[in-house]
GROMACS .gro file of C-alpha atoms in nm:
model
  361
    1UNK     CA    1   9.170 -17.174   9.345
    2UNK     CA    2   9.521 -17.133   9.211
    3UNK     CA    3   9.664 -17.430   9.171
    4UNK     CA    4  10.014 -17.575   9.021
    5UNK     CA    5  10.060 -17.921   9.071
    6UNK     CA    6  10.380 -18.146   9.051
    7UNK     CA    7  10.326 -18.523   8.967
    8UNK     CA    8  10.607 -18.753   9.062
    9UNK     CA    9  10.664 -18.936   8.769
   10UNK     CA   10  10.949 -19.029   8.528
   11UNK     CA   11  10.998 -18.696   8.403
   12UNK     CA   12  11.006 -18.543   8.709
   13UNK     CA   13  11.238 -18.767   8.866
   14UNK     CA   14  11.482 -18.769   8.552
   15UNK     CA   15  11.498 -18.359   8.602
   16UNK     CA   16  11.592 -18.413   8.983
   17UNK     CA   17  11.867 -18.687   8.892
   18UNK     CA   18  12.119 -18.329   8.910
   19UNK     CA   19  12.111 -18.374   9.325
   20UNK     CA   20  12.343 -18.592   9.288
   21UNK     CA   21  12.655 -18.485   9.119
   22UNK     CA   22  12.869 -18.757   9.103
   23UNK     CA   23  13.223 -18.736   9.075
   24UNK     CA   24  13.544 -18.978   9.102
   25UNK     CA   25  13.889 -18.838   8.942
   26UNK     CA   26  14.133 -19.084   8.853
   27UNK     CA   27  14.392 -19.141   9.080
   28UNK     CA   28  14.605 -19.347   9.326
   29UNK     CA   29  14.451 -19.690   9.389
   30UNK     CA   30  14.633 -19.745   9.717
   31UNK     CA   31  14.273 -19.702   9.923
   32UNK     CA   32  14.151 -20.002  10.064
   33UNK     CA   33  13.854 -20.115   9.949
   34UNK     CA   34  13.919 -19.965   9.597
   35UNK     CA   35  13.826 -20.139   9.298
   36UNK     CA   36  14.004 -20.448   9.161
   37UNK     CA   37  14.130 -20.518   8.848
   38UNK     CA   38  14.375 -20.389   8.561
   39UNK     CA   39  14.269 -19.988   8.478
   40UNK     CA   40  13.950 -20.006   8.625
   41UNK     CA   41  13.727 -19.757   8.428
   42UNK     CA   42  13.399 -19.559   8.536
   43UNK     CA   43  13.044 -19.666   8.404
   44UNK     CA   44  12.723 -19.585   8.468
   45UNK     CA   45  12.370 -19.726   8.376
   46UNK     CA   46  12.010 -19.547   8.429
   47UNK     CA   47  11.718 -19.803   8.441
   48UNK     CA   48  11.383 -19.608   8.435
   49UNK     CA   49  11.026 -19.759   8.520
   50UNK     CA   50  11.122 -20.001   8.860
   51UNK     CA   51  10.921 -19.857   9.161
   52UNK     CA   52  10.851 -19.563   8.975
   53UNK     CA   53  11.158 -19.352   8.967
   54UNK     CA   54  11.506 -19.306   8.768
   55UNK     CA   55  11.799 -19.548   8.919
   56UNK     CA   56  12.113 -19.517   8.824
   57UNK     CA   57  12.424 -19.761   8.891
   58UNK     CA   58  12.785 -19.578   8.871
   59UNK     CA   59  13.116 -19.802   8.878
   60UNK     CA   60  13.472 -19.855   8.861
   61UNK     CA   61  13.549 -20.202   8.723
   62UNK     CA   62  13.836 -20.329   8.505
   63UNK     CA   63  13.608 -20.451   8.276
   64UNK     CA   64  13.311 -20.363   8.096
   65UNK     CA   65  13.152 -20.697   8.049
   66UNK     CA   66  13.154 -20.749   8.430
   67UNK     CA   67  12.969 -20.394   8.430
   68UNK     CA   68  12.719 -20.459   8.172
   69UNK     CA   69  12.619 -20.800   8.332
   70UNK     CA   70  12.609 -20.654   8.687
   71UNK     CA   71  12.389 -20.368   8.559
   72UNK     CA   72  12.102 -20.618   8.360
   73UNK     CA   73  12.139 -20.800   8.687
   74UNK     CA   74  12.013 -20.479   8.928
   75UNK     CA   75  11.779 -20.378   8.678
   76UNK     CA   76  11.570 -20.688   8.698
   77UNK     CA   77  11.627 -20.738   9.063
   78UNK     CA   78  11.471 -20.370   9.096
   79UNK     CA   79  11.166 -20.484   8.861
   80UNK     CA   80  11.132 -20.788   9.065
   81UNK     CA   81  11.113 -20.603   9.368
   82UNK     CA   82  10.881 -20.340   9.236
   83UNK     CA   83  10.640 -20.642   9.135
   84UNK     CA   84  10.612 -20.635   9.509
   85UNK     CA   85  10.627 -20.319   9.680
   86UNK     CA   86  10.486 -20.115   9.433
   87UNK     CA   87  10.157 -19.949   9.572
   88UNK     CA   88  10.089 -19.773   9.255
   89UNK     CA   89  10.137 -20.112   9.070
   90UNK     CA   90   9.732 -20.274   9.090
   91UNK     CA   91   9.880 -20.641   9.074
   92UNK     CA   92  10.169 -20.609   9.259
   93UNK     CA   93  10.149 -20.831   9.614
   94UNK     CA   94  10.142 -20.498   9.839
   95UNK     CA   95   9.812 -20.376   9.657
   96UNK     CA   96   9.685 -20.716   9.658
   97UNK     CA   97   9.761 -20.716  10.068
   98UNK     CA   98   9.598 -20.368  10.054
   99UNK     CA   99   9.281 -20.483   9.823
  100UNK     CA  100   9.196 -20.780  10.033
  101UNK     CA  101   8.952 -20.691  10.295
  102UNK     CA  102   9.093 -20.842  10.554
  103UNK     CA  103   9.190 -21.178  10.382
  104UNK     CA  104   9.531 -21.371  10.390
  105UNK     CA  105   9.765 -21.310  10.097
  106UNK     CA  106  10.078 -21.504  10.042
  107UNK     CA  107  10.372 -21.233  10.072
  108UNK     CA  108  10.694 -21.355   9.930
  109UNK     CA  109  11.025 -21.344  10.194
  110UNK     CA  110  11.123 -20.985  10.084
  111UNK     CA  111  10.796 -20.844  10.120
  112UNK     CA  112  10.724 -21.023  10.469
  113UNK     CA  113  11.081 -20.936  10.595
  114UNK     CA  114  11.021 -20.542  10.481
  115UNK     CA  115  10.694 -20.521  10.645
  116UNK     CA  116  10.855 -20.714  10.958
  117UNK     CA  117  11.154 -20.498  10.997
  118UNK     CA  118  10.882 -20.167  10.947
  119UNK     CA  119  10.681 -20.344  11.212
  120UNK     CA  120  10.994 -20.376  11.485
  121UNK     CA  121  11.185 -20.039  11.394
  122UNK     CA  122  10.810 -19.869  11.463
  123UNK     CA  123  10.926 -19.756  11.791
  124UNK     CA  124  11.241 -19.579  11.747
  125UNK     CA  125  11.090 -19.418  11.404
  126UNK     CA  126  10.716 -19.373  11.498
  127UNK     CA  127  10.685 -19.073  11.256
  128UNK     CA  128  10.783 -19.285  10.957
  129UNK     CA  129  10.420 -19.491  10.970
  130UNK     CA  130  10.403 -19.740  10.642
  131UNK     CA  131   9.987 -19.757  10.770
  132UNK     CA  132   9.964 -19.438  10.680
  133UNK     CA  133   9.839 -19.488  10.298
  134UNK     CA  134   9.495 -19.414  10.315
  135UNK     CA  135   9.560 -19.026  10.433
  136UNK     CA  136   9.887 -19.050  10.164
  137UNK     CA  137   9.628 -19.076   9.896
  138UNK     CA  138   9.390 -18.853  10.037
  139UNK     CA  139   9.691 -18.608   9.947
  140UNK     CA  140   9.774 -18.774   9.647
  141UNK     CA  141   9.423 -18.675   9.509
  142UNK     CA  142   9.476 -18.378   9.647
  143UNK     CA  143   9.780 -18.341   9.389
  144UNK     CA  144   9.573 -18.462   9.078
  145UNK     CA  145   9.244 -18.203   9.148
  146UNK     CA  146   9.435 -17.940   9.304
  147UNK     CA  147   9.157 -17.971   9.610
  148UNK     CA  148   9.235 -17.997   9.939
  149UNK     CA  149   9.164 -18.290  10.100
  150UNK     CA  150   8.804 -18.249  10.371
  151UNK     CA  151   8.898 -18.247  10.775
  152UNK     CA  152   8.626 -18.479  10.767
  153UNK     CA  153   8.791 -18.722  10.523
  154UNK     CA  154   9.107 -18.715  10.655
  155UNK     CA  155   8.969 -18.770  11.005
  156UNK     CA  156   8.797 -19.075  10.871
  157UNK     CA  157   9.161 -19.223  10.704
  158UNK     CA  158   9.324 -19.147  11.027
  159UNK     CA  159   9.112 -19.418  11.221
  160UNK     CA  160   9.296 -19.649  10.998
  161UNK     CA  161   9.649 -19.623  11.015
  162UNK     CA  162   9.716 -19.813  11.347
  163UNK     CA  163  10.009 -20.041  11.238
  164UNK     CA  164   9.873 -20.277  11.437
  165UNK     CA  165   9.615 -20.389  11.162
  166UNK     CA  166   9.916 -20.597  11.002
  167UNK     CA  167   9.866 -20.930  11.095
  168UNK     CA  168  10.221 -21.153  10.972
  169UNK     CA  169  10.167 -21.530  11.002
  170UNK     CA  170  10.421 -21.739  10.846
  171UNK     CA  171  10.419 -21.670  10.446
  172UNK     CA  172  10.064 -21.476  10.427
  173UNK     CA  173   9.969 -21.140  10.573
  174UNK     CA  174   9.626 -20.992  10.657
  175UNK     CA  175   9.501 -20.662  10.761
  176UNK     CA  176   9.237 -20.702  11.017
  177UNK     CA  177   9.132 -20.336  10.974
  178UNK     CA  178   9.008 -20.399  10.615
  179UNK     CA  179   8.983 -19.996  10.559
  180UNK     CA  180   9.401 -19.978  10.633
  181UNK     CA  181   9.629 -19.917  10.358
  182UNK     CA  182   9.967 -19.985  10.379
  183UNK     CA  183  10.219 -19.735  10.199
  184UNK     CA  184  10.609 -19.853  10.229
  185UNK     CA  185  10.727 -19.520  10.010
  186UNK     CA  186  11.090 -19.439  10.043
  187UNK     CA  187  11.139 -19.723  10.279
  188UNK     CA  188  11.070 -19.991   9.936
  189UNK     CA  189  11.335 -19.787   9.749
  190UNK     CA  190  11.591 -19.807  10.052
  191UNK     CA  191  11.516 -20.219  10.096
  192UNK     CA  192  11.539 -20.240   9.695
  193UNK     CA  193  11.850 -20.072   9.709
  194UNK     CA  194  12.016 -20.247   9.979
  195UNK     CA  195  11.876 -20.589   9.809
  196UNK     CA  196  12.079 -20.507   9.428
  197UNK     CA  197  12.340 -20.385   9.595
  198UNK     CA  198  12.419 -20.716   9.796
  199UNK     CA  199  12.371 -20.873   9.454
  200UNK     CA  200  12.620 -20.654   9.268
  201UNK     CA  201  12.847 -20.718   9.525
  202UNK     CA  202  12.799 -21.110   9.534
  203UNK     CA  203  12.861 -21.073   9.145
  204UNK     CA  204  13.169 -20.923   9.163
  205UNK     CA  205  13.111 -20.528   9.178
  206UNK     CA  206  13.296 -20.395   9.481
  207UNK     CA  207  13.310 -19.994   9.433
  208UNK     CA  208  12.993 -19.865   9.325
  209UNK     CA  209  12.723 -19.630   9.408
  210UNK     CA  210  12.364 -19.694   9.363
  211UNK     CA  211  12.091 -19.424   9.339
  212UNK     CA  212  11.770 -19.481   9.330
  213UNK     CA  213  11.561 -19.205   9.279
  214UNK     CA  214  11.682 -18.891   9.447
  215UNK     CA  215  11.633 -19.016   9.777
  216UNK     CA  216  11.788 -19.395   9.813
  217UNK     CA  217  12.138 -19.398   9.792
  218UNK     CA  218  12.388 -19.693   9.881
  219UNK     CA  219  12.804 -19.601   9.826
  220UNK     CA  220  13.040 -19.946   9.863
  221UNK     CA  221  13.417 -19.938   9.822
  222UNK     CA  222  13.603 -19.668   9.761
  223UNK     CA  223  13.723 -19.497   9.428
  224UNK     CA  224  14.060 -19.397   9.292
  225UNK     CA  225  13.957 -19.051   9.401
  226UNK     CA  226  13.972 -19.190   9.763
  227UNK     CA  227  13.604 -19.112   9.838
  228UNK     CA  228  13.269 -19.070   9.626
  229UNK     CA  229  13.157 -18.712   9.618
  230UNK     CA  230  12.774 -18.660   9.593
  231UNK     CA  231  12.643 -18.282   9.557
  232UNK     CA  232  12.400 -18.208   9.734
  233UNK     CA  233  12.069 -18.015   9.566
  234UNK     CA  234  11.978 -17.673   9.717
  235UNK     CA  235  11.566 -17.698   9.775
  236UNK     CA  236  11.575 -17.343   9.640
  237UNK     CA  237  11.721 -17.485   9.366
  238UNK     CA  238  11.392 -17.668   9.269
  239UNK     CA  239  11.088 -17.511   9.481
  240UNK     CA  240  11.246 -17.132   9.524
  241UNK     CA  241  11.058 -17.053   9.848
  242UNK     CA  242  11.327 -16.813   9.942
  243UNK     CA  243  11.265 -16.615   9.664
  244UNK     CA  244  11.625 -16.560   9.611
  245UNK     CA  245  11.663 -16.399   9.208
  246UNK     CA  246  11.966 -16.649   9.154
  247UNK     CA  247  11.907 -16.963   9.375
  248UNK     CA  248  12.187 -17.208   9.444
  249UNK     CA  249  12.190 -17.480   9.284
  250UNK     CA  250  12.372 -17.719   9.554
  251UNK     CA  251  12.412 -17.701   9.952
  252UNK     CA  252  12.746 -17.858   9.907
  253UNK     CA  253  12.903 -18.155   9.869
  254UNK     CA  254  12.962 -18.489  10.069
  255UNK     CA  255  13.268 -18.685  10.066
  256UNK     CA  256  13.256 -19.086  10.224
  257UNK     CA  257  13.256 -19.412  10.147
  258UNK     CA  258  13.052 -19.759  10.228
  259UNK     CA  259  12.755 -19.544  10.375
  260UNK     CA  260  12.415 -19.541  10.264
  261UNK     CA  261  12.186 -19.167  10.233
  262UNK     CA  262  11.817 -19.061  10.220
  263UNK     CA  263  11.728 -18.726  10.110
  264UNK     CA  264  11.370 -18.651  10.217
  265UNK     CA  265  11.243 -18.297  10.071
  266UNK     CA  266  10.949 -18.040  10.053
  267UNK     CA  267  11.054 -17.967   9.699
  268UNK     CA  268  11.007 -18.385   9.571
  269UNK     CA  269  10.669 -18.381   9.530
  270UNK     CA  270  10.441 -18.124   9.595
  271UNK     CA  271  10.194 -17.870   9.493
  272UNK     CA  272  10.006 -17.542   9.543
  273UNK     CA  273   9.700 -17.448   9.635
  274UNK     CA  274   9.615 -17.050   9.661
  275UNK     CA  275  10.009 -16.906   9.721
  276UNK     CA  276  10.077 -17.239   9.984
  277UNK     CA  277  10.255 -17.583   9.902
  278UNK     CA  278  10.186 -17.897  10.026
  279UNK     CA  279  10.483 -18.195  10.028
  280UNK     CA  280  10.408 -18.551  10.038
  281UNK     CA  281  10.555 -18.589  10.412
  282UNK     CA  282  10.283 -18.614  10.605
  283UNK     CA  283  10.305 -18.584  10.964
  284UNK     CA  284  10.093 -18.889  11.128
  285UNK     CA  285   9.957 -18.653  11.413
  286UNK     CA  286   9.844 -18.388  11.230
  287UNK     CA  287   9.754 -18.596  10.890
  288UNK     CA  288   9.900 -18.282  10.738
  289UNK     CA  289  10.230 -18.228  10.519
  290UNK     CA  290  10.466 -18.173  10.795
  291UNK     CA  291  10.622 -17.790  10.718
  292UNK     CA  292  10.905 -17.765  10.988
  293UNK     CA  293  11.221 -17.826  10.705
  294UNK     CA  294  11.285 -17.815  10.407
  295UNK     CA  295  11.453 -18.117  10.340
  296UNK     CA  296  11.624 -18.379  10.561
  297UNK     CA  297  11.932 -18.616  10.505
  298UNK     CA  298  12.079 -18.926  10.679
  299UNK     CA  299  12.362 -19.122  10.655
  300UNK     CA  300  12.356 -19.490  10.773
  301UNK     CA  301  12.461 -19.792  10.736
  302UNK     CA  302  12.154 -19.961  10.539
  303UNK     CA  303  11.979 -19.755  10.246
  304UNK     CA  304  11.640 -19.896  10.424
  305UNK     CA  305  11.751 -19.749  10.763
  306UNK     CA  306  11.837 -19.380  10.648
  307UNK     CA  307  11.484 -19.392  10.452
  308UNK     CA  308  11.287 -19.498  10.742
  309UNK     CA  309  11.508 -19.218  10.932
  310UNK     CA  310  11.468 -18.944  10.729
  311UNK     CA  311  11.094 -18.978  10.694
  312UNK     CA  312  11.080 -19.005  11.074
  313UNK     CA  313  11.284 -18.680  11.152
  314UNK     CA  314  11.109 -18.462  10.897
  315UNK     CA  315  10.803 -18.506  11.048
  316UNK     CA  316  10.900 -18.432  11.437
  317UNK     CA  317  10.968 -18.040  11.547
  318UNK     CA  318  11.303 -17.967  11.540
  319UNK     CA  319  11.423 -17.996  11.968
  320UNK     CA  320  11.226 -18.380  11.947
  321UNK     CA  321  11.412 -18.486  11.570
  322UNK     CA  322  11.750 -18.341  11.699
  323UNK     CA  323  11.656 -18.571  12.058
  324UNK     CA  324  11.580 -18.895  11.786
  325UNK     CA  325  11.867 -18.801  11.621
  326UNK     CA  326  12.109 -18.838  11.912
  327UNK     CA  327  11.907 -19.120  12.055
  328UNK     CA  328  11.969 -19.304  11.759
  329UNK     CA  329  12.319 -19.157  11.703
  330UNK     CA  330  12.268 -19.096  11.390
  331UNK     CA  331  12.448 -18.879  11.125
  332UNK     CA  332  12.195 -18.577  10.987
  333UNK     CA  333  12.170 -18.259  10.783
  334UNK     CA  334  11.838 -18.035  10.808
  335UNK     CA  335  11.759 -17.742  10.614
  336UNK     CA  336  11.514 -17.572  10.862
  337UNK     CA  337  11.209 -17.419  10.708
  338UNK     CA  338  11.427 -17.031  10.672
  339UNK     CA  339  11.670 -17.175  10.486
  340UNK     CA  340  11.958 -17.279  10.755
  341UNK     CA  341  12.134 -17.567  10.796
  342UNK     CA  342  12.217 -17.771  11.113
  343UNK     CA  343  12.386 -18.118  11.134
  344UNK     CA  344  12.488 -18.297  11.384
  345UNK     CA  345  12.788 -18.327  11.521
  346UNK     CA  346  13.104 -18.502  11.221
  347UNK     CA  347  12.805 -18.469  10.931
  348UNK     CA  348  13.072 -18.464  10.641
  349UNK     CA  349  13.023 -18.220  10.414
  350UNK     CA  350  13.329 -18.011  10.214
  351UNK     CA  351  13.317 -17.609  10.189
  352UNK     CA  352  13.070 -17.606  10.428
  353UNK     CA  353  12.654 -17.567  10.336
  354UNK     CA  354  12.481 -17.290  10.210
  355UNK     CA  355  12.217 -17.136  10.473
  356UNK     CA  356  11.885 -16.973  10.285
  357UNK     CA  357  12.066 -16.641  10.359
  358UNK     CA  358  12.394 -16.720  10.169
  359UNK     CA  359  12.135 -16.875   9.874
  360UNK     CA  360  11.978 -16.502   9.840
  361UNK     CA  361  12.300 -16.312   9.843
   0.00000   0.00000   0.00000
């Protein structure tokens, strides 16, 4: 078999930090909601390690010690919170909840309200299943051998992913199906991210924007530029399915303010296996990686939300994820699996996006 793999790791995600190209020109301060304080400046911090990814806190404050505090602050709230979510993380509570055939575990609040909220928001985002771990690391070995994963195995793991298995009872949780494992993914990153971003703004921070990874994103306030600008990365860009000699490197850019965004891809994590790639979006019907875009993005108002939407929306065929999408009115991007771009109606974006067509010309 031919096989190049991609692990999602530090280095990888500190190569895909360029999707978001973050820009804020000085200028006029008469927005509201724009920072505070004599000459506020811009600053940024990267923390590396916390739920496995690359985070990275940009700001304009008037003064640097408020910055510097604010940032050790979010970077042990997001190690904190990794402590707990983290499935890749052997002692963290989630694995222990995972490794304990059927027993009680104490769960701290933030894990218990997570798996709560993932428990109630089930039915409007069925395709974003957090039960869904055992097939996710069916795949995942699939990534590390380069072998594909047996109908037979993955038939087995699929018997176990009824969310139904997560038993919450006060300040412990149980999985009655002792062969379920639970996988929160993106959603952790979004519920981190809304979590230190509350905290920066208790502290004092109030224009910021918080990435964490590529695909957890939380914008507050506005700055002297009026809006933030985030670049969007072409897919092409990173996984050149198009075959275009001179990819693009961006769709285009977006332009708001105090809005939250979840980027969920084909070109993240993936790898190949005889000329065809498999992503780590795995659609809970078929228990394969779902293959009908290329990537997906969301705007909402929680980080947590637009996670749990994305997920959800990459996984459906496109006539039922543009139905969820209106259902749920929310505000979406897709880059089908040719390379074109639909949104829905007021998606924000300036010059327009690049359709796989204009990306090979």
């Amino acid at each position: 078999m031919g096989v190049r793999r991609r692990r999602w790791r530090w280095a990888a995600a500190l190569a895909l930090l360029i999707l978001l190209s973050l820009t804020a020109a000085y200028g006029s301060l008469s927005s509201a909601g724009a920072p505070q304080g004599k000459n506020p400046r811009k600053y940024t911090a990267t923390f590396v390690g916390a739920l496995d990814t690359v985070t990275t806190l940009t700001a304009w404050c008037g003064e640097e010690s408020l910055f510097q505090e604010a940032a050790a602050l979010a970077e042990k709230e997001l190690n904190r919170l990794s402590s707990l979510y983290d499935r890749y993380d052997p002692d963290s509570t989630l694995s222990r909840l995972n490794s304990a055939e059927g027993e009680a575990v104490p769960v701290p609040d933030e894990l218990s309200s997570l798996l709560a909220y993932c428990i109630e928001q089930s039915g409007r985002y069925p395709g974003c299943n957090i039960a869904l771990g055992g097939v996710t690391a069916l795949w995942e070995q699939a990534r590390e051998t380069g072998f594909l994963p047996s109908e037979e195995a993955l038939r087995e793991a699929g018997r176990h992913t009824s969310l139904s298995a997560l038993r919450m009872d006060g300040s412990t949780a149980a999985l009655d199906d002792p062969d379920t494992r639970l996988d929160l993914g993106g959603v952790a990153k979004g519920d981190a991210a809304d979590r230190v971003a509350a905290l920066l703004k208790a502290r004092g921070l109030d224009c910021f924007l918080l990435s964490c990874g590529e695909s957890s994103l939380v914008c507050e306030g506005t700055p002297p530029s009026g809006s933030w600008r985030v670049g969007l990365r072409h897919p092409d860009a990173s996984l050149n399915l198009s075959g275009a000699e001179a990819p693009p490197e961006l769709l285009g850019t977006l332009s708001f303010s105090d809005l939250c965004l979840s980027v969920s891809g084909d070109y993240q994590q993936y790898f190949c296996v005889d000329g065809t790639y498999y992503s780590h979006l795995i659609d809970p019907d078929t228990l394969f990686p779902a293959r009908y875009y290329r990537c997906v993005c969301v705007l909402a108002d929680s980080a947590r939300e637009a996670e749990m939407a994305s997920k959800a929306l990459f996984v459906e065929p496109p006539e039922q994820s543009r139905a969820l999408a209106e259902r749920e009115t929310l505000s979406v991007l897709w880059v089908m699996a040719d390379g074109s771009v639909e949104t829905t109606d007021g998606f924000p974006g300036e010059g327009g996006w690049k359709t796989g067509e204009e990306g090979q010309s």
